[in-house]
Amino acid sequence: AIERTFSIIKPDAVRRNLIGNILAVFEKNGLRPVALKKIKMTRAQAEGFYAVHKERPFYGELVESMMSGPVVVQVLEGENAILKNREVMGATNPANAAEGTIRKLYAVSVGENSVHGSDAPETAKEEIKFFFTDDEIVG
Ligand code: CMP
């Protein structure tokens, strides 16, 4: 089925001028951006977005890194978009990411792993709503 998922091109990748390269990987794999904007996250946004990780030891580092520079937030649409995006991103830790995936190609470490993507339909819906209004999404 055609689905929508939420994606972030993280500060480490934006800083290294990889926005175009990463979008090209998405598009080549049938994931079309139907909404996209460059923003600098506030502390409230970064903390709220990653609230599920609040108790993790890396939470503070994660929040700081997501606020460390601009990001590109986007809604990707395509066949099986949620799973497809996870495949295209590769494993969270680039050391474990498969050949050809975005994290294998571009990520530096588990903290600077270049992209975020929703892990399930329910989180995709919530994460899209966290950053986009309905009228910003243009199929
Ligand atoms: P992301 O998909 O954005 O979801 C949560 C993020 O936490 C994850 O990608 C990683 O960037 C980050 N993360 C996970 N584990 C660690 C860790 N051990 N140290 C630092 N950051 C981590």
PDB file of C-alpha atoms and ligand atoms in Angstrom:
ATOM      1  CA  ALA A   1       0.000   0.000   0.000  1.00  0.00           C
ATOM      2  CA  ILE A   2       1.055   3.596  -0.498  1.00  0.00           C
ATOM      3  CA  GLU A   3       2.187   4.955   2.865  1.00  0.00           C
ATOM      4  CA  ARG A   4       3.709   8.093   4.299  1.00  0.00           C
ATOM      5  CA  THR A   5       6.630   8.153   6.683  1.00  0.00           C
ATOM      6  CA  PHE A   6       8.587  10.852   8.469  1.00  0.00           C
ATOM      7  CA  SER A   7      12.282  11.486   7.878  1.00  0.00           C
ATOM      8  CA  ILE A   8      14.957  13.846   9.180  1.00  0.00           C
ATOM      9  CA  ILE A   9      18.246  14.652   7.473  1.00  0.00           C
ATOM     10  CA  LYS A  10      20.244  15.311  10.641  1.00  0.00           C
ATOM     11  CA  PRO A  11      22.708  18.171  11.398  1.00  0.00           C
ATOM     12  CA  ASP A  12      25.794  16.033  10.731  1.00  0.00           C
ATOM     13  CA  ALA A  13      24.630  15.389   7.157  1.00  0.00           C
ATOM     14  CA  VAL A  14      23.392  18.939   6.474  1.00  0.00           C
ATOM     15  CA  ARG A  15      26.750  20.260   7.726  1.00  0.00           C
ATOM     16  CA  ARG A  16      28.599  18.047   5.237  1.00  0.00           C
ATOM     17  CA  ASN A  17      26.445  19.206   2.271  1.00  0.00           C
ATOM     18  CA  LEU A  18      24.725  15.849   1.872  1.00  0.00           C
ATOM     19  CA  ILE A  19      21.085  16.992   1.542  1.00  0.00           C
ATOM     20  CA  GLY A  20      21.023  16.426  -2.230  1.00  0.00           C
ATOM     21  CA  ASN A  21      22.834  13.088  -2.095  1.00  0.00           C
ATOM     22  CA  ILE A  22      20.451  11.754   0.548  1.00  0.00           C
ATOM     23  CA  LEU A  23      17.332  12.989  -1.263  1.00  0.00           C
ATOM     24  CA  ALA A  24      18.664  11.274  -4.400  1.00  0.00           C
ATOM     25  CA  VAL A  25      18.833   7.939  -2.552  1.00  0.00           C
ATOM     26  CA  PHE A  26      15.230   8.347  -1.370  1.00  0.00           C
ATOM     27  CA  GLU A  27      13.977   9.274  -4.843  1.00  0.00           C
ATOM     28  CA  LYS A  28      15.884   6.455  -6.533  1.00  0.00           C
ATOM     29  CA  ASN A  29      14.139   4.062  -4.160  1.00  0.00           C
ATOM     30  CA  GLY A  30      10.617   5.309  -4.848  1.00  0.00           C
ATOM     31  CA  LEU A  31      10.311   7.541  -1.780  1.00  0.00           C
ATOM     32  CA  ARG A  32       8.947  10.921  -2.897  1.00  0.00           C
ATOM     33  CA  PRO A  33       9.117  13.952  -0.587  1.00  0.00           C
ATOM     34  CA  VAL A  34       5.537  15.259  -0.366  1.00  0.00           C
ATOM     35  CA  ALA A  35       6.520  17.813   2.279  1.00  0.00           C
ATOM     36  CA  LEU A  36       9.935  19.153   3.184  1.00  0.00           C
ATOM     37  CA  LYS A  37      11.473  22.055   5.079  1.00  0.00           C
ATOM     38  CA  LYS A  38      14.780  23.110   6.551  1.00  0.00           C
ATOM     39  CA  ILE A  39      14.513  24.123  10.201  1.00  0.00           C
ATOM     40  CA  LYS A  40      16.690  24.575  13.249  1.00  0.00           C
ATOM     41  CA  MET A  41      15.119  22.647  16.107  1.00  0.00           C
ATOM     42  CA  THR A  42      14.461  24.410  19.378  1.00  0.00           C
ATOM     43  CA  ARG A  43      15.309  22.587  22.596  1.00  0.00           C
ATOM     44  CA  ALA A  44      11.578  22.025  23.152  1.00  0.00           C
ATOM     45  CA  GLN A  45      11.243  20.421  19.707  1.00  0.00           C
ATOM     46  CA  ALA A  46      14.293  18.176  20.108  1.00  0.00           C
ATOM     47  CA  GLU A  47      13.295  17.105  23.623  1.00  0.00           C
ATOM     48  CA  GLY A  48       9.676  16.565  22.655  1.00  0.00           C
ATOM     49  CA  PHE A  49      10.446  14.657  19.494  1.00  0.00           C
ATOM     50  CA  TYR A  50      12.778  12.250  21.302  1.00  0.00           C
ATOM     51  CA  ALA A  51      10.767  12.099  24.564  1.00  0.00           C
ATOM     52  CA  VAL A  52      10.492   8.319  24.144  1.00  0.00           C
ATOM     53  CA  HIS A  53      14.265   8.124  24.765  1.00  0.00           C
ATOM     54  CA  LYS A  54      14.170  10.373  27.871  1.00  0.00           C
ATOM     55  CA  GLU A  55      15.505   7.698  30.220  1.00  0.00           C
ATOM     56  CA  ARG A  56      18.324   6.574  27.918  1.00  0.00           C
ATOM     57  CA  PRO A  57      21.905   7.501  28.827  1.00  0.00           C
ATOM     58  CA  PHE A  58      22.417   9.160  25.429  1.00  0.00           C
ATOM     59  CA  TYR A  59      19.296  11.395  25.615  1.00  0.00           C
ATOM     60  CA  GLY A  60      21.177  14.595  26.492  1.00  0.00           C
ATOM     61  CA  GLU A  61      23.746  14.030  23.775  1.00  0.00           C
ATOM     62  CA  LEU A  62      20.983  13.210  21.278  1.00  0.00           C
ATOM     63  CA  VAL A  63      19.043  16.402  22.054  1.00  0.00           C
ATOM     64  CA  GLU A  64      22.194  18.553  21.840  1.00  0.00           C
ATOM     65  CA  SER A  65      23.222  17.011  18.545  1.00  0.00           C
ATOM     66  CA  MET A  66      19.770  17.524  16.992  1.00  0.00           C
ATOM     67  CA  MET A  67      19.942  21.217  17.993  1.00  0.00           C
ATOM     68  CA  SER A  68      23.522  21.655  16.808  1.00  0.00           C
ATOM     69  CA  GLY A  69      22.553  22.895  13.334  1.00  0.00           C
ATOM     70  CA  PRO A  70      19.777  22.913  10.749  1.00  0.00           C
ATOM     71  CA  VAL A  71      17.961  19.742   9.755  1.00  0.00           C
ATOM     72  CA  VAL A  72      15.662  18.866   6.862  1.00  0.00           C
ATOM     73  CA  VAL A  73      12.357  17.382   8.023  1.00  0.00           C
ATOM     74  CA  GLN A  74      10.266  15.651   5.414  1.00  0.00           C
ATOM     75  CA  VAL A  75       7.317  13.417   4.672  1.00  0.00           C
ATOM     76  CA  LEU A  76       8.199  10.613   2.273  1.00  0.00           C
ATOM     77  CA  GLU A  77       5.482   8.858   0.297  1.00  0.00           C
ATOM     78  CA  GLY A  78       5.668   5.566  -1.566  1.00  0.00           C
ATOM     79  CA  GLU A  79       4.816   1.884  -1.681  1.00  0.00           C
ATOM     80  CA  ASN A  80       5.500   0.436   1.806  1.00  0.00           C
ATOM     81  CA  ALA A  81       7.225   3.722   2.650  1.00  0.00           C
ATOM     82  CA  ILE A  82       7.786   3.019   6.363  1.00  0.00           C
ATOM     83  CA  LEU A  83       9.669  -0.258   5.889  1.00  0.00           C
ATOM     84  CA  LYS A  84      11.282   0.890   2.637  1.00  0.00           C
ATOM     85  CA  ASN A  85      12.703   3.965   4.347  1.00  0.00           C
ATOM     86  CA  ARG A  86      14.149   1.818   7.137  1.00  0.00           C
ATOM     87  CA  GLU A  87      15.809  -0.428   4.551  1.00  0.00           C
ATOM     88  CA  VAL A  88      17.206   2.522   2.633  1.00  0.00           C
ATOM     89  CA  MET A  89      18.574   4.138   5.827  1.00  0.00           C
ATOM     90  CA  GLY A  90      20.320   0.978   7.069  1.00  0.00           C
ATOM     91  CA  ALA A  91      21.051   0.010  10.670  1.00  0.00           C
ATOM     92  CA  THR A  92      21.103   2.731  13.369  1.00  0.00           C
ATOM     93  CA  ASN A  93      24.789   2.064  13.973  1.00  0.00           C
ATOM     94  CA  PRO A  94      26.627   2.652  10.677  1.00  0.00           C
ATOM     95  CA  ALA A  95      29.078  -0.110  11.645  1.00  0.00           C
ATOM     96  CA  ASN A  96      26.181  -2.541  11.125  1.00  0.00           C
ATOM     97  CA  ALA A  97      24.608  -0.863   8.084  1.00  0.00           C
ATOM     98  CA  ALA A  98      24.340  -2.796   4.818  1.00  0.00           C
ATOM     99  CA  GLU A  99      26.213  -1.805   1.676  1.00  0.00           C
ATOM    100  CA  GLY A 100      24.513   0.962  -0.313  1.00  0.00           C
ATOM    101  CA  THR A 101      22.381   2.252   2.580  1.00  0.00           C
ATOM    102  CA  ILE A 102      22.429   5.925   3.552  1.00  0.00           C
ATOM    103  CA  ARG A 103      24.073   5.216   6.896  1.00  0.00           C
ATOM    104  CA  LYS A 104      26.714   2.979   5.312  1.00  0.00           C
ATOM    105  CA  LEU A 105      27.425   5.683   2.731  1.00  0.00           C
ATOM    106  CA  TYR A 106      27.348   8.758   4.949  1.00  0.00           C
ATOM    107  CA  ALA A 107      26.951   8.177   8.703  1.00  0.00           C
ATOM    108  CA  VAL A 108      29.884   8.807  11.027  1.00  0.00           C
ATOM    109  CA  SER A 109      28.737   7.092  14.250  1.00  0.00           C
ATOM    110  CA  VAL A 110      25.600   5.958  16.052  1.00  0.00           C
ATOM    111  CA  GLY A 111      25.110   9.518  17.318  1.00  0.00           C
ATOM    112  CA  GLU A 112      25.922  11.157  13.991  1.00  0.00           C
ATOM    113  CA  ASN A 113      23.967   8.737  11.837  1.00  0.00           C
ATOM    114  CA  SER A 114      22.777  11.258   9.221  1.00  0.00           C
ATOM    115  CA  VAL A 115      19.068  10.329   9.102  1.00  0.00           C
ATOM    116  CA  HIS A 116      16.094   9.505  11.271  1.00  0.00           C
ATOM    117  CA  GLY A 117      13.069   7.569  10.044  1.00  0.00           C
ATOM    118  CA  SER A 118       9.807   6.463  11.665  1.00  0.00           C
ATOM    119  CA  ASP A 119       9.847   2.875  12.878  1.00  0.00           C
ATOM    120  CA  ALA A 120       6.114   2.010  12.587  1.00  0.00           C
ATOM    121  CA  PRO A 121       2.799   3.320  11.192  1.00  0.00           C
ATOM    122  CA  GLU A 122       1.700   4.807  14.517  1.00  0.00           C
ATOM    123  CA  THR A 123       4.975   6.680  15.084  1.00  0.00           C
ATOM    124  CA  ALA A 124       4.993   7.841  11.446  1.00  0.00           C
ATOM    125  CA  LYS A 125       1.620   9.474  11.988  1.00  0.00           C
ATOM    126  CA  GLU A 126       2.707  11.122  15.243  1.00  0.00           C
ATOM    127  CA  GLU A 127       6.061  12.292  13.907  1.00  0.00           C
ATOM    128  CA  ILE A 128       4.503  13.795  10.751  1.00  0.00           C
ATOM    129  CA  LYS A 129       2.028  15.682  12.954  1.00  0.00           C
ATOM    130  CA  PHE A 130       4.842  16.896  15.203  1.00  0.00           C
ATOM    131  CA  PHE A 131       6.388  18.921  12.356  1.00  0.00           C
ATOM    132  CA  PHE A 132       3.762  19.395   9.627  1.00  0.00           C
ATOM    133  CA  THR A 133       0.229  20.675   9.256  1.00  0.00           C
ATOM    134  CA  ASP A 134      -2.046  18.939   6.715  1.00  0.00           C
ATOM    135  CA  ASP A 135      -1.862  21.852   4.271  1.00  0.00           C
ATOM    136  CA  GLU A 136       1.937  21.619   4.122  1.00  0.00           C
ATOM    137  CA  ILE A 137       1.719  18.113   2.650  1.00  0.00           C
ATOM    138  CA  VAL A 138       1.307  18.201  -1.109  1.00  0.00           C
ATOM    139  CA  GLY A 139       1.041  14.729  -2.646  1.00  0.00           C
TER     140      GLY A 139
HETATM  141  P1  CMP B   1      17.273   7.875  15.547  1.00  0.00           P
HETATM  142  O1  CMP B   1      16.685   6.996  14.490  1.00  0.00           O
HETATM  143  O2  CMP B   1      17.185   9.331  15.312  1.00  0.00           O
HETATM  144  O3  CMP B   1      16.564   7.549  16.931  1.00  0.00           O
HETATM  145  C1  CMP B   1      17.200   7.776  18.167  1.00  0.00           C
HETATM  146  C2  CMP B   1      18.637   8.153  18.012  1.00  0.00           C
HETATM  147  O4  CMP B   1      19.419   8.000  19.151  1.00  0.00           O
HETATM  148  C3  CMP B   1      19.300   7.236  17.000  1.00  0.00           C
HETATM  149  O5  CMP B   1      18.823   7.499  15.711  1.00  0.00           O
HETATM  150  C4  CMP B   1      20.765   7.511  17.249  1.00  0.00           C
HETATM  151  O6  CMP B   1      21.254   8.610  16.502  1.00  0.00           O
HETATM  152  C5  CMP B   1      20.754   7.883  18.719  1.00  0.00           C
HETATM  153  N1  CMP B   1      21.420   6.842  19.488  1.00  0.00           N
HETATM  154  C6  CMP B   1      21.048   5.575  19.626  1.00  0.00           C
HETATM  155  N2  CMP B   1      21.925   4.907  20.396  1.00  0.00           N
HETATM  156  C7  CMP B   1      22.880   5.781  20.739  1.00  0.00           C
HETATM  157  C8  CMP B   1      24.053   5.707  21.529  1.00  0.00           C
HETATM  158  N3  CMP B   1      24.422   4.568  22.108  1.00  0.00           N
HETATM  159  N4  CMP B   1      24.786   6.824  21.665  1.00  0.00           N
HETATM  160  C9  CMP B   1      24.395   7.991  21.081  1.00  0.00           C
HETATM  161  N5  CMP B   1      23.292   8.113  20.330  1.00  0.00           N
HETATM  162  C10 CMP B   1      22.546   7.021  20.158  1.00  0.00           C
END
